[in-house]
CSV table of C-alpha atoms (C1' of nucleotides) in Angstrom, one decimal:
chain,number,residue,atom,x,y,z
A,24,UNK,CA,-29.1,-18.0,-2.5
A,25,UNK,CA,-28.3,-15.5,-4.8
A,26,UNK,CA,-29.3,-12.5,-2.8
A,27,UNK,CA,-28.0,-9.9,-5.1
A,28,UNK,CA,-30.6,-11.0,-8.4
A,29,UNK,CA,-33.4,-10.1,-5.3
A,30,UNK,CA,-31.7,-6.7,-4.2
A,31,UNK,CA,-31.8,-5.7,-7.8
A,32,UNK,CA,-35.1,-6.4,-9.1
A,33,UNK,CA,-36.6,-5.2,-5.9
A,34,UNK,CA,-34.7,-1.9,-6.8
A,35,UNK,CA,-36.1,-2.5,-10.2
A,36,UNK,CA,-39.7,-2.6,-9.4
A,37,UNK,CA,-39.6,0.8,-7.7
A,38,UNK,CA,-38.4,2.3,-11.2
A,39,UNK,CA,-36.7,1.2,-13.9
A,40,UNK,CA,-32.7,1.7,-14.0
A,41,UNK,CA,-29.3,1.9,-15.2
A,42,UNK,CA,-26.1,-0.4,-13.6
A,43,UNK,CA,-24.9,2.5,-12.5
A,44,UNK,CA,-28.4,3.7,-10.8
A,45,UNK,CA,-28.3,0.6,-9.2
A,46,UNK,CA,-24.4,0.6,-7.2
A,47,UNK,CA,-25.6,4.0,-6.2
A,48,UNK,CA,-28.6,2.7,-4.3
A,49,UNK,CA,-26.2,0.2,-2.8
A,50,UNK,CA,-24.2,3.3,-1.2
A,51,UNK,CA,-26.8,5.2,0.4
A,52,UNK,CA,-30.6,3.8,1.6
A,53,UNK,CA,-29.4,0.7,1.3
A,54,UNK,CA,-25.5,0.6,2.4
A,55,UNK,CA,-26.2,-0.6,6.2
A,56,UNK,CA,-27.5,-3.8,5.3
A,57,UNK,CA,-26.4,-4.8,1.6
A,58,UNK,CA,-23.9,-3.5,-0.2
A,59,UNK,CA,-23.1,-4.5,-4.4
A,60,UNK,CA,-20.4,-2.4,-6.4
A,61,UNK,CA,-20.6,-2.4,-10.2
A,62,UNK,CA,-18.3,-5.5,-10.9
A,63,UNK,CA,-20.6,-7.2,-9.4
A,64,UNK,CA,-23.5,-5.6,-10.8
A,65,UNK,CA,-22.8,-5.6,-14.4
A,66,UNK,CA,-22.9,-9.3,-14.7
A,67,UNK,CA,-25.9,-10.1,-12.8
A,68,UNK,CA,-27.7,-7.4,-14.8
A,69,UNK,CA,-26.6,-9.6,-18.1
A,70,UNK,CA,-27.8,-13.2,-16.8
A,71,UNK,CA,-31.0,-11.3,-15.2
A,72,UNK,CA,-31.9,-10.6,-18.4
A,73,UNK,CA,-30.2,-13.9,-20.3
A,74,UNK,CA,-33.0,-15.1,-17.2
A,75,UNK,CA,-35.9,-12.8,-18.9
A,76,UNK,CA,-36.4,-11.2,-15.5
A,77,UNK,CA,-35.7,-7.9,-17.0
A,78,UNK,CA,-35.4,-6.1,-20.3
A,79,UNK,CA,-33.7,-2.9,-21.3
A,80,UNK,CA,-33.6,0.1,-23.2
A,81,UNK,CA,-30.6,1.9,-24.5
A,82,UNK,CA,-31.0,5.3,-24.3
A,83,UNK,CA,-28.4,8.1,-25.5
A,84,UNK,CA,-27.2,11.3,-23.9
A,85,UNK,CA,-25.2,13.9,-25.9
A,86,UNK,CA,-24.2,12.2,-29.0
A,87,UNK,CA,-22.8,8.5,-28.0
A,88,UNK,CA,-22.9,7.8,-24.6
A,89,UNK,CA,-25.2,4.9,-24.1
A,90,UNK,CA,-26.7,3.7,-20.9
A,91,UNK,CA,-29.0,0.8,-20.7
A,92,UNK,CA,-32.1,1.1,-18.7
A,93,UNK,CA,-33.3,-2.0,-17.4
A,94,UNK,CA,-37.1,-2.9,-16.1
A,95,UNK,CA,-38.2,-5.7,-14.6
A,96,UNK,CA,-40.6,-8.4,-16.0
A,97,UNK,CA,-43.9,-9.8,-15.2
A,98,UNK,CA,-41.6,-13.0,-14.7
A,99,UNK,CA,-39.2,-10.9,-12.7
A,100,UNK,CA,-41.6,-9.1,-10.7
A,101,UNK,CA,-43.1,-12.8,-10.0
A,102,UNK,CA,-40.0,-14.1,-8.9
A,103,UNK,CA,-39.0,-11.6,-7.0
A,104,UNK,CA,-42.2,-11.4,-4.9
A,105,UNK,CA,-42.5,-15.3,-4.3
A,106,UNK,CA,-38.9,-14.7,-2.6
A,107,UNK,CA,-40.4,-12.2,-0.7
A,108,UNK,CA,-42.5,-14.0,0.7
A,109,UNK,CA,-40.4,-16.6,2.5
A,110,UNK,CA,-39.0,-17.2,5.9
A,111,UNK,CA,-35.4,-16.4,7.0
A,112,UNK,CA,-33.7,-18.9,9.5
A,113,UNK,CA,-31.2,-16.0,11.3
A,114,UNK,CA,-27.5,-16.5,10.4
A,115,UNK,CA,-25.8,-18.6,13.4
A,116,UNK,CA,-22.5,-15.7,12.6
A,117,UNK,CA,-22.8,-12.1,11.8
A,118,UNK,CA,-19.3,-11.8,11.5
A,119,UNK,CA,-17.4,-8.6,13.2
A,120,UNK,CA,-13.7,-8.1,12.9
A,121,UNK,CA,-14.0,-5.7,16.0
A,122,UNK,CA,-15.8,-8.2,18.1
A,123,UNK,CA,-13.3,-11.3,17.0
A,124,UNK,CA,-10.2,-8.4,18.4
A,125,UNK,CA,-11.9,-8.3,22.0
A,126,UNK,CA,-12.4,-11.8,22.5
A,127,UNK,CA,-8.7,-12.4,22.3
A,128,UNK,CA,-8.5,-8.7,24.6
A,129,UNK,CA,-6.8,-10.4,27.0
A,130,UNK,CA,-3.5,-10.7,24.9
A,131,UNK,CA,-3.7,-6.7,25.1
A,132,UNK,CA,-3.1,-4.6,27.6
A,133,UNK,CA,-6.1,-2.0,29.6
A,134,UNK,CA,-4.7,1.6,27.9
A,135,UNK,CA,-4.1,-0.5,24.0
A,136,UNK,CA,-7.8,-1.7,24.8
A,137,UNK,CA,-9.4,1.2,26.0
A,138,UNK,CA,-8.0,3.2,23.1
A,139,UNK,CA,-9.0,0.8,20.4
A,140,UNK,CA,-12.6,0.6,21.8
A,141,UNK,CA,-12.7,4.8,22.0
A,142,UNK,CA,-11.7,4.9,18.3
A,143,UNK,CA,-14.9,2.6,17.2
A,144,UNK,CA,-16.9,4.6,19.6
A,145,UNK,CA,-16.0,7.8,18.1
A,146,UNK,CA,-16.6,6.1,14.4
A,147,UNK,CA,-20.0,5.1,15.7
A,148,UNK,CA,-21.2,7.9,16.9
A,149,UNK,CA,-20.3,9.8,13.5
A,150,UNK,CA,-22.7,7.2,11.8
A,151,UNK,CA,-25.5,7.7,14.5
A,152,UNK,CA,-25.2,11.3,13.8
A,153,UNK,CA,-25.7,11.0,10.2
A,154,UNK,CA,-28.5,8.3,10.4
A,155,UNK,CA,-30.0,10.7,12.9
A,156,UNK,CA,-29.6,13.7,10.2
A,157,UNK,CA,-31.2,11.5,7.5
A,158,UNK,CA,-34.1,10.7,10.0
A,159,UNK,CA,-34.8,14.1,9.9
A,160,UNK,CA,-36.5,13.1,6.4
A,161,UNK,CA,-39.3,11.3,8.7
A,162,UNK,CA,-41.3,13.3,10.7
A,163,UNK,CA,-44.2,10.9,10.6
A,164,UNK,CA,-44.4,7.2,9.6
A,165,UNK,CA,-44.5,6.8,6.1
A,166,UNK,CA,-47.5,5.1,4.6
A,167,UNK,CA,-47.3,1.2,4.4
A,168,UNK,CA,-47.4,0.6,1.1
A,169,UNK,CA,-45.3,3.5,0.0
A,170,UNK,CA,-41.6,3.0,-1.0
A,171,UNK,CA,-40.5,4.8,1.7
A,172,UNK,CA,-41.6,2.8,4.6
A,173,UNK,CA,-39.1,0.0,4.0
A,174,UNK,CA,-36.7,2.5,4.2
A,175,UNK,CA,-38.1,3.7,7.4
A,176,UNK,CA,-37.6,1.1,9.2
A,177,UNK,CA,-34.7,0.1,8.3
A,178,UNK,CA,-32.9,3.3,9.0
A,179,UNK,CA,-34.6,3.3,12.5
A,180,UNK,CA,-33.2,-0.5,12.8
A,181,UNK,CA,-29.5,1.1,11.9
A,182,UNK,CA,-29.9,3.7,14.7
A,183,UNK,CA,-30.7,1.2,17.5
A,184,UNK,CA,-28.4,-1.2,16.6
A,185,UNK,CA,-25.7,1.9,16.0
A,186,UNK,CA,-27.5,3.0,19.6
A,187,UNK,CA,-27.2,-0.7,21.4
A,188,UNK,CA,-22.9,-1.1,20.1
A,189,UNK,CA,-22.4,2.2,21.6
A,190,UNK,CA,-23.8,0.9,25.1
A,191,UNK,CA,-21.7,-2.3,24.5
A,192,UNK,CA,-18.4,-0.4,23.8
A,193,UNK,CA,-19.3,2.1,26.8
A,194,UNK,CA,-19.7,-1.5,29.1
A,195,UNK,CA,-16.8,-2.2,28.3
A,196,UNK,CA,-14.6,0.6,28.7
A,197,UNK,CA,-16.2,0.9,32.1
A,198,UNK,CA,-15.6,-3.1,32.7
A,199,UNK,CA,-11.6,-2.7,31.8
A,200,UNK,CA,-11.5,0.8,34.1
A,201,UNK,CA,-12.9,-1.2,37.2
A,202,UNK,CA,-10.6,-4.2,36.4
A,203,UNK,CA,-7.4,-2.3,35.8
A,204,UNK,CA,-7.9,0.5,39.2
A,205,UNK,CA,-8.6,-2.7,41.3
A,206,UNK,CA,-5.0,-3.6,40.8
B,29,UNK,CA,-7.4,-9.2,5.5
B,30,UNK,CA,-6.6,-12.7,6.1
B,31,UNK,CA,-9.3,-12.4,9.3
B,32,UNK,CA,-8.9,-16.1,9.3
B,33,UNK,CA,-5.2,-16.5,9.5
B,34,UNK,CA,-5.4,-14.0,12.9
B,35,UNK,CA,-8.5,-15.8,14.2
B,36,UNK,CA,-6.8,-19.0,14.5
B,37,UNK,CA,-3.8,-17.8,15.7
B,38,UNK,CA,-5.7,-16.6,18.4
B,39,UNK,CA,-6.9,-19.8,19.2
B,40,UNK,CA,-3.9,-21.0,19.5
B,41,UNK,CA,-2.2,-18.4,21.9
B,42,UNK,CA,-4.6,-20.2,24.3
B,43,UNK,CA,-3.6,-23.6,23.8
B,44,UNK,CA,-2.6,-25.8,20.9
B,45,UNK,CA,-5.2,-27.6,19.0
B,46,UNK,CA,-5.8,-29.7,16.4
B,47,UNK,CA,-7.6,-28.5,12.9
B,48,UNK,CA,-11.0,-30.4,14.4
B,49,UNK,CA,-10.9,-29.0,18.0
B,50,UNK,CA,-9.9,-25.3,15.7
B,51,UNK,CA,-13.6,-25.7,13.7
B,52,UNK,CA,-15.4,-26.4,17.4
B,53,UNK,CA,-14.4,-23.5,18.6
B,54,UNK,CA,-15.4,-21.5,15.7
B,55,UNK,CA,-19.4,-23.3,16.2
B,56,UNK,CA,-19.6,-22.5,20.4
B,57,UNK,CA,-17.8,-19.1,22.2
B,58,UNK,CA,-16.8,-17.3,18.8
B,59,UNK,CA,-20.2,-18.4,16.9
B,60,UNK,CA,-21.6,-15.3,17.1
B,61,UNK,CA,-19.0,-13.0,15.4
B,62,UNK,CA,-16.6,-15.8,13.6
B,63,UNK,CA,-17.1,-18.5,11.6
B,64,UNK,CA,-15.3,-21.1,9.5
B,65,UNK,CA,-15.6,-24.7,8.6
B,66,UNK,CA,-13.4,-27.2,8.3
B,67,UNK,CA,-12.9,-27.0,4.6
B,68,UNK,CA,-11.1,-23.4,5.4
B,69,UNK,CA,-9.0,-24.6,8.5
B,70,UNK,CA,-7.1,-27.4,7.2
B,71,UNK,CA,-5.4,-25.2,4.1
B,72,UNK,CA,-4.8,-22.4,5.8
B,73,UNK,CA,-3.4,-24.4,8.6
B,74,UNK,CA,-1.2,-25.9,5.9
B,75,UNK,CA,0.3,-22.1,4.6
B,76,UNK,CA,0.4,-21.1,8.1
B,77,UNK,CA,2.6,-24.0,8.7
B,78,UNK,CA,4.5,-22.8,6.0
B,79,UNK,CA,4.9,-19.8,6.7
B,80,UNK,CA,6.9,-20.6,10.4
B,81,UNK,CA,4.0,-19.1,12.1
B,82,UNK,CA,2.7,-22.5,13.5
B,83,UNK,CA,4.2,-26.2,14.2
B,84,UNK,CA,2.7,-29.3,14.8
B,85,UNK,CA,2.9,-32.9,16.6
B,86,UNK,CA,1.6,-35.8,15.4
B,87,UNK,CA,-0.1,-37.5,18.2
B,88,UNK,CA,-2.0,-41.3,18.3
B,89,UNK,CA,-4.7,-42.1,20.0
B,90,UNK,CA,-5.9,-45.5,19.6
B,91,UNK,CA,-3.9,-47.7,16.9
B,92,UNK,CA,-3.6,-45.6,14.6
B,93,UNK,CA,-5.3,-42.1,14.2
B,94,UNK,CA,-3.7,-39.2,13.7
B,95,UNK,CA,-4.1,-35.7,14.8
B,96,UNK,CA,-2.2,-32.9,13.9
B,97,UNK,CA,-1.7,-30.7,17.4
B,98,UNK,CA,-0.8,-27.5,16.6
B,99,UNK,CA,1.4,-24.9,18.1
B,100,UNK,CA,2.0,-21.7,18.2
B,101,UNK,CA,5.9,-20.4,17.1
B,102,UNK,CA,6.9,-17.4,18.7
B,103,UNK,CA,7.1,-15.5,15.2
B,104,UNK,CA,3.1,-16.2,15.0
B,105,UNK,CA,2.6,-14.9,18.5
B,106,UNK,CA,4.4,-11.8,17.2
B,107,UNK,CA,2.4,-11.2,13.9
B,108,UNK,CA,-0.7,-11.9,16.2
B,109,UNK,CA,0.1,-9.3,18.6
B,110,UNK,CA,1.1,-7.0,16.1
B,111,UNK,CA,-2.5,-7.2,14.3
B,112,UNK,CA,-4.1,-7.5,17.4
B,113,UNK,CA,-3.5,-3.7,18.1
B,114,UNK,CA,-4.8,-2.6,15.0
B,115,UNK,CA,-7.6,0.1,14.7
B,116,UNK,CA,-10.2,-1.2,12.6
B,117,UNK,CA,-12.1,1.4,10.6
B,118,UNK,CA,-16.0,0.0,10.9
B,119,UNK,CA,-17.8,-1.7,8.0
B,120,UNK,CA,-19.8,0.6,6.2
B,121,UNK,CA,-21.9,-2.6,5.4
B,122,UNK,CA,-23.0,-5.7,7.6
B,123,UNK,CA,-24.9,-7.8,5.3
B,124,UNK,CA,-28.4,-8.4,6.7
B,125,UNK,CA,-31.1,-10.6,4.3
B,126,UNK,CA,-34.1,-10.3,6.6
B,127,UNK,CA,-33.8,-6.0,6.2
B,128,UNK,CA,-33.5,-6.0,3.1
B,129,UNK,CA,-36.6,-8.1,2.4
B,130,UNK,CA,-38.4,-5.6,4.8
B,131,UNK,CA,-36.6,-2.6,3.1
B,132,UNK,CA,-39.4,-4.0,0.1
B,133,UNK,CA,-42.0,-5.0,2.1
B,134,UNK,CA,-44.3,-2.5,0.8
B,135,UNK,CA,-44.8,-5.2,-1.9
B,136,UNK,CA,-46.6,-7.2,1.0
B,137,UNK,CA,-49.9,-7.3,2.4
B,138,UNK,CA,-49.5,-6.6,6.4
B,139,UNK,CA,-50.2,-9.8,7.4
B,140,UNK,CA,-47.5,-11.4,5.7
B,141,UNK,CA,-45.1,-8.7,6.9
B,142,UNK,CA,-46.3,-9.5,10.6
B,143,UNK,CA,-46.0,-13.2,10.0
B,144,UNK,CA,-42.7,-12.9,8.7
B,145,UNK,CA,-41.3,-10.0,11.6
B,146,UNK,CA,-43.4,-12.9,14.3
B,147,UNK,CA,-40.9,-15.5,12.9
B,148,UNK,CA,-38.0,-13.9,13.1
B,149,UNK,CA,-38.9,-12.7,16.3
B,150,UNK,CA,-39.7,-16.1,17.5
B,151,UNK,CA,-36.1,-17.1,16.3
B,152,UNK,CA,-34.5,-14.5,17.9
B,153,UNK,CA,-36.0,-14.8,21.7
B,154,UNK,CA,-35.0,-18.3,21.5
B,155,UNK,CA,-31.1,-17.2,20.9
B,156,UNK,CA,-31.6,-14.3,23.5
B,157,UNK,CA,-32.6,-17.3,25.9
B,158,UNK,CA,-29.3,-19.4,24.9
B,159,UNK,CA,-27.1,-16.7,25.0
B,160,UNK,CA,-28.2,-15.5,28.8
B,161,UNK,CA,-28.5,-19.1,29.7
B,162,UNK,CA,-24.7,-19.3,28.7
B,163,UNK,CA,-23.6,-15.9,30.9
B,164,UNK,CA,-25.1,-17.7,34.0
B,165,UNK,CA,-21.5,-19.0,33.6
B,166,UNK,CA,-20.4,-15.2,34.6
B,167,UNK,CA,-22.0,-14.4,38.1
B,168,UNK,CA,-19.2,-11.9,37.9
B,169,UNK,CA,-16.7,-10.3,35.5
B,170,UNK,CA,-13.5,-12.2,35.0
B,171,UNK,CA,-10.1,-10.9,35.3
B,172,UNK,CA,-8.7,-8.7,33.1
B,173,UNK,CA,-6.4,-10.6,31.9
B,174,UNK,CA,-7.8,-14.4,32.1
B,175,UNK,CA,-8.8,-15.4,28.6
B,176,UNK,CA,-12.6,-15.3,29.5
B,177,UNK,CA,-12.5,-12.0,29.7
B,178,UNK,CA,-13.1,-11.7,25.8
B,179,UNK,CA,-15.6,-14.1,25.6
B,180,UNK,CA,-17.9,-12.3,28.4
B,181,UNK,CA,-17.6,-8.7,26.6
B,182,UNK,CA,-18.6,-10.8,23.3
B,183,UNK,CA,-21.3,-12.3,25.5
B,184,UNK,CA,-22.8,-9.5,26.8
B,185,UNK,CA,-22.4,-7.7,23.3
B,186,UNK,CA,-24.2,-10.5,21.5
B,187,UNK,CA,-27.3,-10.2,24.5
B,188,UNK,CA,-27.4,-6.6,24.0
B,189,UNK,CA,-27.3,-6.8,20.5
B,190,UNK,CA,-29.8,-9.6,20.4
B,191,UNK,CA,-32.4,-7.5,23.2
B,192,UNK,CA,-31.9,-4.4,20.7
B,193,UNK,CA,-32.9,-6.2,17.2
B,194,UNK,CA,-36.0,-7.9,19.2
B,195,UNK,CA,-36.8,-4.3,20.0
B,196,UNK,CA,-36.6,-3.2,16.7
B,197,UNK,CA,-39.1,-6.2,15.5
B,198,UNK,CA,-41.4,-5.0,17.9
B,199,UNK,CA,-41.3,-1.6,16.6
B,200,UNK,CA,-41.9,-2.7,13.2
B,201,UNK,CA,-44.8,-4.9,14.3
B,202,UNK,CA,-46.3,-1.6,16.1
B,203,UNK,CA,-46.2,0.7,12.7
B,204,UNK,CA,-47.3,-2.0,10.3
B,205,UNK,CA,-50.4,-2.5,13.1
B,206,UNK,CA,-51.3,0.8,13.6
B,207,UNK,CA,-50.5,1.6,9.6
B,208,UNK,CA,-53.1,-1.1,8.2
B,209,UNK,CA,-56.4,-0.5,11.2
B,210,UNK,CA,-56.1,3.1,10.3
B,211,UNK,CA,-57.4,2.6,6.7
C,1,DA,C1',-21.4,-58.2,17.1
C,2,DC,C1',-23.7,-53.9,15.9
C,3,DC,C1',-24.6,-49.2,15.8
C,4,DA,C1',-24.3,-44.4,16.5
C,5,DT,C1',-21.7,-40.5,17.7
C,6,DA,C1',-17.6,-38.2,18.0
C,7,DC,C1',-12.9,-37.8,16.3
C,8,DA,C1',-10.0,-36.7,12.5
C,9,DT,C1',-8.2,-34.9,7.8
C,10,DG,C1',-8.4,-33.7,3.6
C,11,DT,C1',-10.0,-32.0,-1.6
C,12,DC,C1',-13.2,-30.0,-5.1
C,13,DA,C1',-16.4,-27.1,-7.3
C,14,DA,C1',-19.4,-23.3,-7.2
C,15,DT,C1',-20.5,-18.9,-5.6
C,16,DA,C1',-19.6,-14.5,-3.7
C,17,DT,C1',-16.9,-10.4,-3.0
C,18,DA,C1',-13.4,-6.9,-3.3
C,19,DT,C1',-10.0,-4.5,-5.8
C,20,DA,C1',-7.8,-3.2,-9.7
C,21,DC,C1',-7.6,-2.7,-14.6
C,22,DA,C1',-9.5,-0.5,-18.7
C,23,DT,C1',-12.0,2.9,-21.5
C,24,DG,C1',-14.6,6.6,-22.8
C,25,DT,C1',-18.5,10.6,-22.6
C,26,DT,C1',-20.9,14.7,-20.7
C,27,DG,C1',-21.5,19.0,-18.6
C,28,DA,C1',-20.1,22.6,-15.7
C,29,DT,C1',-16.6,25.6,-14.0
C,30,DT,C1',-12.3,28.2,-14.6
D,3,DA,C1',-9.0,25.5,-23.9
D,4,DA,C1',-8.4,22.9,-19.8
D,5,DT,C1',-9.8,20.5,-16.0
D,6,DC,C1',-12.7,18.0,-12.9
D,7,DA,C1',-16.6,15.5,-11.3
D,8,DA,C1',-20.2,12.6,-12.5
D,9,DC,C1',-22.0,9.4,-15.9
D,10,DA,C1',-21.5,4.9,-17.9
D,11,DT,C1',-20.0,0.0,-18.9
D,12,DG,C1',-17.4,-3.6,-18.8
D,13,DT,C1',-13.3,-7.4,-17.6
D,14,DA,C1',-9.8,-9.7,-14.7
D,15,DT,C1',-7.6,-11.4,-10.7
D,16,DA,C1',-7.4,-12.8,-6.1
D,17,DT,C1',-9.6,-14.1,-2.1
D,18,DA,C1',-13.2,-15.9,0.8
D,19,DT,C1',-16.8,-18.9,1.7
D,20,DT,C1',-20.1,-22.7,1.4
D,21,DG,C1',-21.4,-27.3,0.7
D,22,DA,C1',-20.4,-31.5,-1.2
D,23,DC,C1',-17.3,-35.3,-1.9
D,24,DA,C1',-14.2,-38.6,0.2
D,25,DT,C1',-12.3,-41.6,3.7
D,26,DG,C1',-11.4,-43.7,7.8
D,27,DT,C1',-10.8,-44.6,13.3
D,28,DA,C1',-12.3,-44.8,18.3
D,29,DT,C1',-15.4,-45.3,21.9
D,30,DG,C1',-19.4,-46.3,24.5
D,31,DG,C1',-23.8,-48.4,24.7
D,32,DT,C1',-27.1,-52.1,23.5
DNA sequence: ACCATACATGTCAATATATACATGTTGATT
DNA sequence: AATCAACATGTATATATTGACATGTATGGT
């Protein structure tokens, strides 16, 4: 489906950058729901543009150190916003190492369980507190057709979803507290 | 990781199976958080064989097909048990396509955003009514230690998660609607 | 007898992803 | 002058994953 040509000329049409512009964006607005690193990156950048989906520009700081600067094309920006437009069946598995440990819970026993499901909660609530910090950046809605709106909503996506798995670990703490005392 | 190797041996602790009745399982209770096809099972069913951590018996039905049953050795119950305590630290990144097409849906007119959000939602309600038609299996939570257990906290996780990303559709819906009649 | 569905096991090729290997510059601080 | 963090670009290897290719049996219904 080759998602990753799409993550990076959408990152393209909001400004033109380098490879290493790009794995950056994959660490922070972007890192809850797609993530790219550089090995990755560097080669896509190269067929994109065997593709003609985007050009570049080498451009020199100090005395040699060259970065290339890529933009999308009119062909790229077409592409890209055909893709756009199309329908996504939802993947049958999002698949969660966590979640694939508690099914086999049973095989463990209520103290090993409850301490393995405090230690995501603790982890979770870390990231809730720093999507909440970030949200901070939103005191209103953005405008739709600014750059920042996909962002928006995303990040509020992220913070019920980080909201709903802190619920679910809290169920079942309580779930293996009353099953354990009842004993 | 080798998330595979742990997943199947997990399986297995429950009862010994063949490589078919292993892919089942991985398209009904653990389809939510784990999947694999066939095409994975059957080699690493081979190197788990090698490596002493499973067995197998050949058994007929009919004239003359075969099907590998296999077992769990008590050196793979070990290693499962083993991993099966392990923290896991949470992934910074779970791979979504649908947000990152809205993290660019500025390049859409709202329509198309709501038409895509409505399809999506549409998909989603329909698993939300799956998934609570399956807990009607659960009037009440099983033991502790029975191997449903993991199943129904997976269960209720994959409702909660599912009533939480509905929400989070709706929410979109609501900006891009109030966003586009206030111009 | 025919047909469809489920049972059953495997390989192959392409793609995707993660991690390590590999190299070098620039600019700011100490 | 030395050091460190950030900038910058690539390749290589191993693993994971998907989908197609490939083959055949068993069972129940019409």
């Amino acid at each position: 489906m080759r998602v990753l040509k799409y993550a990076i000329l959408g990152l393209l049409i909001k400004r033109p950058m380098t490879g290493y512009e790009l794995a950056k964006e994959f660490n922070f607005e972007l890192a809850e729901f797609w993530h790219a690193s550089h090995s990755q990156i560097y080669p896509e950048l190269k067929k994109l543009n065997n593709e003609g989906l985007v050009t570049f520009d080498v451009e020199i700081s100090g005395d040699i150190l060259e970065a290339k600067r890529y933009h999308i094309t009119e062909e790229g920006e077409q592409d890209f916003i055909q893709w756009l437009h199309k329908d996504d069946k939802i993947p049958r598995t999002q698949k969660d190492v966590f979640r694939l440990r508690m099914y086999f819970s049973n095989n463990l026993d209520p103290q090993t369980r409850i301490h393995l499901l405090e230690n995501q909660r603790q982890q979770h609530l870390k990231r809730m507190n720093n999507l909440l910090k970030t949200s901070e950046q939103y005191p209103e809605v953005p405008d739709l057709d600014s750059d920042r709106f996909g962002d928006f909503i995303v990040l509020k996506g992220a913070i019920m979803r980080q909201e709903s798995i802190i619920n679910w670990i809290d169920l079942c703490i309580k779930y293996i507290q009353e099953g354990s005392s009842s004993k």
